[in-house]
Coordinates of C-alpha atoms in Angstrom, one line a residue:
S49 CA 0.0 0.0 0.0
L50 CA 1.0 3.6 -0.2
L51 CA 0.8 4.0 3.5
F52 CA 2.8 0.9 4.4
P53 CA 5.1 -0.1 1.5
N54 CA 6.7 -3.5 1.3
H55 CA 9.4 -4.1 3.9
T56 CA 7.9 -1.7 6.5
P57 CA 8.8 -3.2 9.9
S58 CA 5.8 -4.5 11.8
I59 CA 6.5 -2.2 14.8
I60 CA 6.0 0.9 12.6
T61 CA 2.8 -0.5 11.2
K62 CA 1.5 -1.5 14.6
Y63 CA 2.4 1.9 16.0
C64 CA 0.5 3.7 13.2
L65 CA -2.7 1.6 13.4
D66 CA -5.3 1.5 16.1
K67 CA -4.8 -1.4 18.5
E68 CA -8.0 -3.1 17.5
V69 CA -7.2 -2.8 13.8
W70 CA -3.8 -4.2 14.3
E71 CA -5.1 -7.2 16.3
S72 CA -7.8 -7.9 13.7
L73 CA -5.3 -8.2 10.9
E74 CA -4.1 -11.6 9.6
S75 CA -0.4 -10.7 9.8
F76 CA 2.2 -13.0 8.4
T77 CA 5.7 -13.0 7.0
I78 CA 7.5 -15.1 4.5
S79 CA 11.0 -15.7 6.0
R80 CA 14.1 -16.9 4.3
N81 CA 16.9 -19.2 5.4
P82 CA 19.5 -16.7 6.6
Y83 CA 22.2 -18.2 4.5
T84 CA 20.4 -17.9 1.2
W85 CA 18.9 -14.6 2.3
C86 CA 22.4 -13.1 2.7
L87 CA 23.3 -14.3 -0.8
S88 CA 20.2 -12.6 -2.2
L89 CA 21.1 -9.4 -0.3
W90 CA 24.6 -9.5 -1.7
Q91 CA 23.3 -10.0 -5.3
L92 CA 20.9 -7.1 -4.8
E93 CA 23.6 -4.8 -3.4
I94 CA 26.0 -5.7 -6.3
N95 CA 23.3 -4.8 -8.8
Q96 CA 22.4 -1.5 -7.0
D97 CA 25.8 -0.2 -5.8
R98 CA 28.8 0.0 -8.1
K99 CA 31.2 0.3 -5.2
L100 CA 30.3 -3.3 -4.2
K101 CA 30.7 -4.8 -7.6
N102 CA 34.2 -6.1 -6.8
K103 CA 33.6 -7.0 -3.2
S104 CA 33.6 -10.6 -2.2
F105 CA 30.8 -12.2 -0.3
L106 CA 32.9 -12.2 2.8
Q107 CA 33.6 -8.5 2.4
Y108 CA 29.9 -7.9 2.0
L109 CA 29.2 -9.9 5.2
N110 CA 31.6 -7.7 7.1
L111 CA 29.9 -4.6 5.8
L112 CA 26.6 -6.0 6.8
D113 CA 27.9 -6.8 10.2
E114 CA 29.0 -3.2 10.7
N115 CA 25.6 -1.9 9.6
L116 CA 23.8 -4.1 12.0
K117 CA 25.9 -3.0 15.0
V118 CA 24.2 0.4 14.9
D119 CA 21.2 0.8 17.2
L120 CA 18.0 -0.3 15.4
R121 CA 16.4 3.1 16.0
Q122 CA 19.3 4.8 14.2
R123 CA 19.3 2.6 11.1
K124 CA 17.8 3.5 7.8
I125 CA 15.1 1.1 6.6
R126 CA 17.1 -0.7 3.9
Q127 CA 17.8 -4.4 3.1
N128 CA 21.4 -4.2 4.3
T129 CA 20.6 -2.6 7.7
L130 CA 18.0 -5.0 9.1
R131 CA 17.8 -8.6 10.1
Q132 CA 14.6 -10.5 9.3
T133 CA 13.6 -10.4 12.9
D134 CA 14.1 -6.6 13.0
Y135 CA 11.0 -6.5 10.8
L136 CA 9.0 -8.8 13.1
L137 CA 9.7 -8.0 16.7
D138 CA 8.6 -5.2 19.0
E139 CA 10.8 -3.3 21.4
N140 CA 10.4 -6.2 24.0
E141 CA 11.3 -8.8 21.3
N142 CA 7.7 -10.1 21.1
L143 CA 6.8 -11.5 17.7
L144 CA 4.3 -9.1 16.1
V145 CA 3.1 -11.3 13.2
K146 CA 0.6 -14.2 13.7
K147 CA 2.2 -16.6 11.1
I148 CA 5.7 -17.3 9.8
L149 CA 5.9 -19.0 6.5
K150 CA 9.2 -20.4 5.2
F151 CA 10.1 -19.2 1.7
E152 CA 11.6 -22.6 1.0
D153 CA 8.2 -24.4 1.6
R154 CA 6.6 -23.1 -1.6
N155 CA 3.5 -25.4 -1.3
N156 CA 2.7 -24.1 2.2
V157 CA 3.2 -20.5 1.1
K158 CA 0.9 -21.1 -1.9
S159 CA -1.7 -22.8 0.2
Y160 CA -1.7 -20.1 2.9
L161 CA -1.9 -17.2 0.4
K162 CA -4.8 -18.9 -1.4
S163 CA -6.6 -19.5 1.9
Q164 CA -6.3 -15.7 2.5
G165 CA -7.7 -14.8 -0.9
I166 CA -4.3 -13.6 -2.1
P167 CA -3.7 -14.5 -5.8
Y168 CA -0.8 -16.9 -6.4
T169 CA 0.6 -18.2 -9.6
S170 CA 3.8 -20.0 -10.4
E171 CA 5.0 -16.9 -12.2
V172 CA 5.2 -15.0 -8.9
H173 CA 8.8 -13.6 -8.5
I174 CA 10.6 -15.9 -6.1
N175 CA 13.7 -13.7 -5.3
K176 CA 16.1 -16.5 -6.2
S177 CA 19.7 -15.4 -6.2
K178 CA 21.8 -16.0 -9.3
K179 CA 24.5 -17.1 -6.8
S180 CA 22.4 -19.7 -5.2
N181 CA 25.0 -22.4 -5.9
H182 CA 27.5 -20.5 -3.7
Q183 CA 29.6 -22.8 -1.5
F184 CA 29.8 -21.1 1.9
S185 CA 33.2 -21.1 3.6
E186 CA 33.5 -21.8 7.3
S187 CA 34.2 -18.2 8.0
E188 CA 31.2 -17.0 6.0
K189 CA 29.0 -19.5 7.9
K190 CA 30.3 -18.3 11.2
I191 CA 29.6 -14.7 10.4
I192 CA 26.1 -15.4 9.2
E193 CA 25.4 -17.6 12.2
R194 CA 26.7 -14.9 14.6
I195 CA 25.0 -11.8 13.2
F196 CA 21.7 -13.6 12.3
C197 CA 21.5 -15.9 15.4
K198 CA 18.1 -14.4 16.4
D199 CA 16.8 -15.1 12.9
F200 CA 17.9 -18.7 13.1
E201 CA 16.3 -19.1 16.5
I202 CA 13.0 -17.2 16.1
L203 CA 12.4 -18.2 12.4
G204 CA 13.2 -21.8 13.1
Y205 CA 16.2 -22.4 10.8

């Protein structure tokens, strides 16, 4: 919507809506495995920022790590400044959405969207990274697991 564009953190939406309206919503999210999510973010950044064109995935993870060290209230709302859980938790770290769907479970996503009257076709863009065959190094895995530990825990990966 124009009022709440895609990727608006839930806490902002909840704050702007009346409590009864918020509670009446069928809120959900489609989460991504943090490993593949990072690859997609890297690909997006490479395509959008020429300065990153020659950066390795490890260099990108270090940049991401630095961005995420800034207090959440001071960060810009951009894909490289938020964890998935930053979109979904309130200031007390309570989950704000009623349902978490895993991106990798396409049949469940399709079924849920249909049950909510949301049109779904196989042509829906699936955000698959061109680097999806990337072999993670141990150091890359450790960085992802450290900076996205809350995503792994809360989203069930």
